[in-house]
Amino acid sequence: MLNISTEKRKLKRTYLRKGDPSLVLISSFITHVKYLGWSDERIKKILSDARSQNYNYLYSTLKRAIE
């Protein structure tokens, strides 16, 4: 039987992989930055900019933001 700890799992690092669907990149990004305590306004601003162009721009913008 599995013993599942009630302790909150810690998010150590987020990996954004080129080739993953846009939705996966965005949800991974949001999960990571919310864990870090970013404000909703800051997240919305970056996502708005990232979605303004093509997939490569989305990927590079989100990658730069979490590094």
PDB file of C-alpha atoms in Angstrom:
ATOM      1  CA  MET A   1       0.000   0.000   0.000  1.00  0.00           C
ATOM      2  CA  LEU A   2       1.305   3.433  -0.896  1.00  0.00           C
ATOM      3  CA  ASN A   3       1.964   5.872   1.892  1.00  0.00           C
ATOM      4  CA  ILE A   4       1.227   9.335   0.542  1.00  0.00           C
ATOM      5  CA  SER A   5       2.776  12.084   2.598  1.00  0.00           C
ATOM      6  CA  THR A   6       0.586  15.015   3.531  1.00  0.00           C
ATOM      7  CA  GLU A   7       3.626  17.255   3.289  1.00  0.00           C
ATOM      8  CA  LYS A   8       3.450  19.759   0.444  1.00  0.00           C
ATOM      9  CA  ARG A   9       5.641  18.699  -2.439  1.00  0.00           C
ATOM     10  CA  LYS A  10       8.250  21.250  -3.314  1.00  0.00           C
ATOM     11  CA  LEU A  11       8.636  22.422  -6.861  1.00  0.00           C
ATOM     12  CA  LYS A  12      12.361  22.449  -7.483  1.00  0.00           C
ATOM     13  CA  ARG A  13      12.627  23.384 -11.133  1.00  0.00           C
ATOM     14  CA  THR A  14      10.295  23.849 -14.037  1.00  0.00           C
ATOM     15  CA  TYR A  15      11.303  22.470 -17.391  1.00  0.00           C
ATOM     16  CA  LEU A  16       9.789  24.017 -20.469  1.00  0.00           C
ATOM     17  CA  ARG A  17      10.486  21.734 -23.395  1.00  0.00           C
ATOM     18  CA  LYS A  18      10.376  23.013 -26.925  1.00  0.00           C
ATOM     19  CA  GLY A  19       7.854  20.947 -28.812  1.00  0.00           C
ATOM     20  CA  ASP A  20       5.366  20.640 -25.949  1.00  0.00           C
ATOM     21  CA  PRO A  21       1.909  22.024 -26.777  1.00  0.00           C
ATOM     22  CA  SER A  22       1.362  25.697 -25.966  1.00  0.00           C
ATOM     23  CA  LEU A  23      -1.152  24.808 -23.265  1.00  0.00           C
ATOM     24  CA  VAL A  24       1.434  22.643 -21.481  1.00  0.00           C
ATOM     25  CA  LEU A  25       4.037  25.430 -21.615  1.00  0.00           C
ATOM     26  CA  ILE A  26       1.590  27.998 -20.268  1.00  0.00           C
ATOM     27  CA  SER A  27       0.259  25.784 -17.475  1.00  0.00           C
ATOM     28  CA  SER A  28       3.785  24.779 -16.398  1.00  0.00           C
ATOM     29  CA  PHE A  29       4.802  28.424 -16.378  1.00  0.00           C
ATOM     30  CA  ILE A  30       1.774  29.509 -14.331  1.00  0.00           C
ATOM     31  CA  THR A  31       2.228  26.704 -11.805  1.00  0.00           C
ATOM     32  CA  HIS A  32       5.888  27.591 -11.317  1.00  0.00           C
ATOM     33  CA  VAL A  33       5.506  31.353 -10.959  1.00  0.00           C
ATOM     34  CA  LYS A  34       2.467  31.104  -8.671  1.00  0.00           C
ATOM     35  CA  TYR A  35       4.548  28.846  -6.430  1.00  0.00           C
ATOM     36  CA  LEU A  36       7.223  31.561  -6.423  1.00  0.00           C
ATOM     37  CA  GLY A  37       4.628  34.141  -5.376  1.00  0.00           C
ATOM     38  CA  TRP A  38       4.361  36.242  -8.518  1.00  0.00           C
ATOM     39  CA  SER A  39       1.421  38.651  -8.696  1.00  0.00           C
ATOM     40  CA  ASP A  40      -1.449  37.924 -11.075  1.00  0.00           C
ATOM     41  CA  GLU A  41      -0.778  41.197 -12.892  1.00  0.00           C
ATOM     42  CA  ARG A  42       2.832  40.259 -13.597  1.00  0.00           C
ATOM     43  CA  ILE A  43       1.796  36.816 -14.847  1.00  0.00           C
ATOM     44  CA  LYS A  44      -0.912  38.281 -17.112  1.00  0.00           C
ATOM     45  CA  LYS A  45       1.518  40.826 -18.556  1.00  0.00           C
ATOM     46  CA  ILE A  46       4.087  38.174 -19.481  1.00  0.00           C
ATOM     47  CA  LEU A  47       1.463  35.794 -20.884  1.00  0.00           C
ATOM     48  CA  SER A  48      -0.095  38.561 -22.951  1.00  0.00           C
ATOM     49  CA  ASP A  49       3.268  39.400 -24.464  1.00  0.00           C
ATOM     50  CA  ALA A  50       4.208  35.741 -24.963  1.00  0.00           C
ATOM     51  CA  ARG A  51       0.957  34.933 -26.794  1.00  0.00           C
ATOM     52  CA  SER A  52       1.221  37.954 -29.088  1.00  0.00           C
ATOM     53  CA  GLN A  53       3.316  36.131 -31.674  1.00  0.00           C
ATOM     54  CA  ASN A  54       4.165  32.602 -32.793  1.00  0.00           C
ATOM     55  CA  TYR A  55       5.036  29.436 -30.855  1.00  0.00           C
ATOM     56  CA  ASN A  56       8.795  30.103 -30.844  1.00  0.00           C
ATOM     57  CA  TYR A  57       8.237  33.532 -29.317  1.00  0.00           C
ATOM     58  CA  LEU A  58       5.905  32.050 -26.688  1.00  0.00           C
ATOM     59  CA  TYR A  59       8.493  29.442 -25.749  1.00  0.00           C
ATOM     60  CA  SER A  60      11.433  31.853 -25.582  1.00  0.00           C
ATOM     61  CA  THR A  61       9.491  34.492 -23.624  1.00  0.00           C
ATOM     62  CA  LEU A  62       8.313  32.032 -20.978  1.00  0.00           C
ATOM     63  CA  LYS A  63      11.754  30.428 -20.770  1.00  0.00           C
ATOM     64  CA  ARG A  64      13.431  33.816 -20.235  1.00  0.00           C
ATOM     65  CA  ALA A  65      10.883  34.773 -17.587  1.00  0.00           C
ATOM     66  CA  ILE A  66      11.581  31.774 -15.351  1.00  0.00           C
ATOM     67  CA  GLU A  67      15.356  31.790 -15.611  1.00  0.00           C
TER      68      GLU A  67
END
